[in-house]
mmCIF file of C-alpha atoms in Angstrom:
data_model
loop_
_atom_site.group_PDB
_atom_site.id
_atom_site.type_symbol
_atom_site.label_atom_id
_atom_site.label_comp_id
_atom_site.label_asym_id
_atom_site.label_seq_id
_atom_site.Cartn_x
_atom_site.Cartn_y
_atom_site.Cartn_z
ATOM 1 C CA MET A 1 -20.899 8.952 90.891
ATOM 2 C CA ALA A 2 -18.205 9.555 93.464
ATOM 3 C CA ILE A 3 -17.807 10.965 96.932
ATOM 4 C CA LEU A 4 -14.718 13.147 97.149
ATOM 5 C CA VAL A 5 -12.699 14.428 100.113
ATOM 6 C CA ASP A 6 -9.851 16.919 99.916
ATOM 7 C CA ASP A 7 -6.905 17.652 102.188
ATOM 8 C CA PRO A 8 -7.578 19.016 105.681
ATOM 9 C CA ILE A 9 -6.005 22.471 105.357
ATOM 10 C CA TRP A 10 -8.715 24.745 106.823
ATOM 11 C CA PRO A 11 -7.984 25.673 110.464
ATOM 12 C CA ALA A 12 -10.891 26.233 112.854
ATOM 13 C CA HIS A 13 -11.668 25.353 116.453
ATOM 14 C CA GLY A 14 -8.151 24.071 117.128
ATOM 15 C CA ARG A 15 -8.059 21.518 114.311
ATOM 16 C CA LEU A 16 -7.853 21.191 110.543
ATOM 17 C CA TRP A 17 -10.876 20.588 108.295
ATOM 18 C CA ALA A 18 -11.449 19.109 104.840
ATOM 19 C CA HIS A 19 -14.416 19.140 102.462
ATOM 20 C CA LEU A 20 -16.604 16.172 101.544
ATOM 21 C CA VAL A 21 -18.661 16.441 98.338
ATOM 22 C CA SER A 22 -20.486 14.372 95.746
ATOM 23 C CA ASP A 23 -19.733 14.825 92.075
ATOM 24 C CA ALA A 24 -23.290 13.839 91.123
ATOM 25 C CA ASP A 25 -25.969 13.782 93.824
ATOM 26 C CA VAL A 26 -26.458 15.647 97.091
ATOM 27 C CA GLU A 27 -28.676 12.868 98.465
ATOM 28 C CA GLU A 28 -25.804 10.427 97.883
ATOM 29 C CA LEU A 29 -23.589 12.841 99.821
ATOM 30 C CA HIS A 30 -26.013 13.034 102.757
ATOM 31 C CA ALA A 31 -26.332 9.241 102.890
ATOM 32 C CA PHE A 32 -22.551 8.737 102.791
ATOM 33 C CA ALA A 33 -21.945 11.360 105.478
ATOM 34 C CA ALA A 34 -24.603 9.871 107.781
ATOM 35 C CA ALA A 35 -23.251 6.351 107.276
ATOM 36 C CA HIS A 36 -19.786 7.531 108.308
ATOM 37 C CA GLY A 37 -20.700 9.538 111.385
ATOM 38 C CA ILE A 38 -20.596 13.037 109.919
ATOM 39 C CA PRO A 39 -23.333 15.120 111.583
ATOM 40 C CA ALA A 40 -25.918 17.003 109.513
ATOM 41 C CA ARG A 41 -24.806 20.270 111.135
ATOM 42 C CA ALA A 42 -21.497 19.949 109.209
ATOM 43 C CA PHE A 43 -23.313 20.422 105.864
ATOM 44 C CA ASP A 44 -22.710 23.780 104.182
ATOM 45 C CA LEU A 45 -24.944 24.103 101.083
ATOM 46 C CA ASP A 46 -22.842 21.899 98.774
ATOM 47 C CA HIS A 47 -20.296 20.182 101.013
ATOM 48 C CA TYR A 48 -19.638 18.836 104.487
ATOM 49 C CA ASP A 49 -16.834 20.230 106.605
ATOM 50 C CA VAL A 50 -15.056 17.212 108.075
ATOM 51 C CA PRO A 51 -12.279 17.085 110.691
ATOM 52 C CA ASP A 52 -8.878 15.736 109.754
ATOM 53 C CA ASP A 53 -9.288 12.666 111.958
ATOM 54 C CA ALA A 54 -12.337 11.575 109.903
ATOM 55 C CA LEU A 55 -10.354 11.227 106.655
ATOM 56 C CA PRO A 56 -9.085 7.664 107.208
ATOM 57 C CA ARG A 57 -12.594 6.291 107.804
ATOM 58 C CA LEU A 58 -14.074 8.291 104.915
ATOM 59 C CA ILE A 59 -11.417 7.031 102.507
ATOM 60 C CA ALA A 60 -11.751 3.476 103.852
ATOM 61 C CA GLY A 61 -15.508 3.833 103.311
ATOM 62 C CA GLY A 62 -15.049 4.684 99.648
ATOM 63 C CA ALA A 63 -14.432 8.428 99.415
ATOM 64 C CA GLU A 64 -11.900 9.379 96.756
ATOM 65 C CA HIS A 65 -9.072 11.524 98.174
ATOM 66 C CA VAL A 66 -8.348 14.410 95.795
ATOM 67 C CA GLY A 67 -6.667 17.790 95.987
ATOM 68 C CA GLY A 68 -8.713 20.897 96.658
ATOM 69 C CA LYS A 69 -8.546 22.138 93.063
ATOM 70 C CA GLU A 70 -9.733 18.777 91.728
ATOM 71 C CA LEU A 71 -12.557 18.653 94.275
ATOM 72 C CA THR A 72 -13.698 22.152 93.287
ATOM 73 C CA ARG A 73 -13.423 21.391 89.556
ATOM 74 C CA ARG A 74 -15.533 18.260 89.875
ATOM 75 C CA LEU A 75 -18.083 19.942 92.150
ATOM 76 C CA ILE A 76 -18.539 22.763 89.631
ATOM 77 C CA ALA A 77 -18.799 20.273 86.750
ATOM 78 C CA SER A 78 -21.516 18.389 88.664
ATOM 79 C CA GLY A 79 -23.742 21.460 88.779
ATOM 80 C CA LEU A 80 -23.996 21.126 92.581
ATOM 81 C CA ARG A 81 -21.623 23.980 93.466
ATOM 82 C CA VAL A 82 -23.248 26.871 95.330
ATOM 83 C CA PRO A 83 -21.446 30.050 94.198
ATOM 84 C CA ALA A 84 -20.034 32.434 96.810
ATOM 85 C CA ARG A 85 -22.597 35.084 95.842
ATOM 86 C CA ASP A 86 -25.369 32.693 96.909
ATOM 87 C CA ARG A 87 -23.763 31.962 100.292
ATOM 88 C CA VAL A 88 -24.824 35.270 101.850
ATOM 89 C CA GLY A 89 -26.569 34.624 105.134
ATOM 90 C CA GLY A 90 -24.820 31.367 105.936
ATOM 91 C CA HIS A 91 -25.958 27.883 105.118
ATOM 92 C CA GLU A 92 -28.898 25.544 105.406
ATOM 93 C CA HIS A 93 -28.105 22.988 108.062
ATOM 94 C CA GLY A 94 -25.854 24.344 110.751
ATOM 95 C CA THR A 95 -22.933 26.474 111.759
ATOM 96 C CA ARG A 96 -20.224 26.892 109.187
ATOM 97 C CA ILE A 97 -16.979 25.375 110.420
ATOM 98 C CA ALA A 98 -14.431 25.857 107.637
ATOM 99 C CA GLY A 99 -14.040 26.213 103.905
#
């Protein structure tokens, strides 16, 4: 099991955003995010949107830094990916920020 974070390339609200995912377990993802100060409202069905300034602490905390294509590939392989067609109507836990 791994927590993955990609590059912050998604602009919104005057900053850049990255994605934080688990390649195995969404509960692991929630626990990691909470332990590293990422609010629940940043969760978007299968990932957290995280600001660029959070990357150093996420990586220091054990997240694996990967490119966006690798993150997407591993999220799909995990079976946790929520397809775009199922994203109609927004997300479960808050306001979508980026991604």
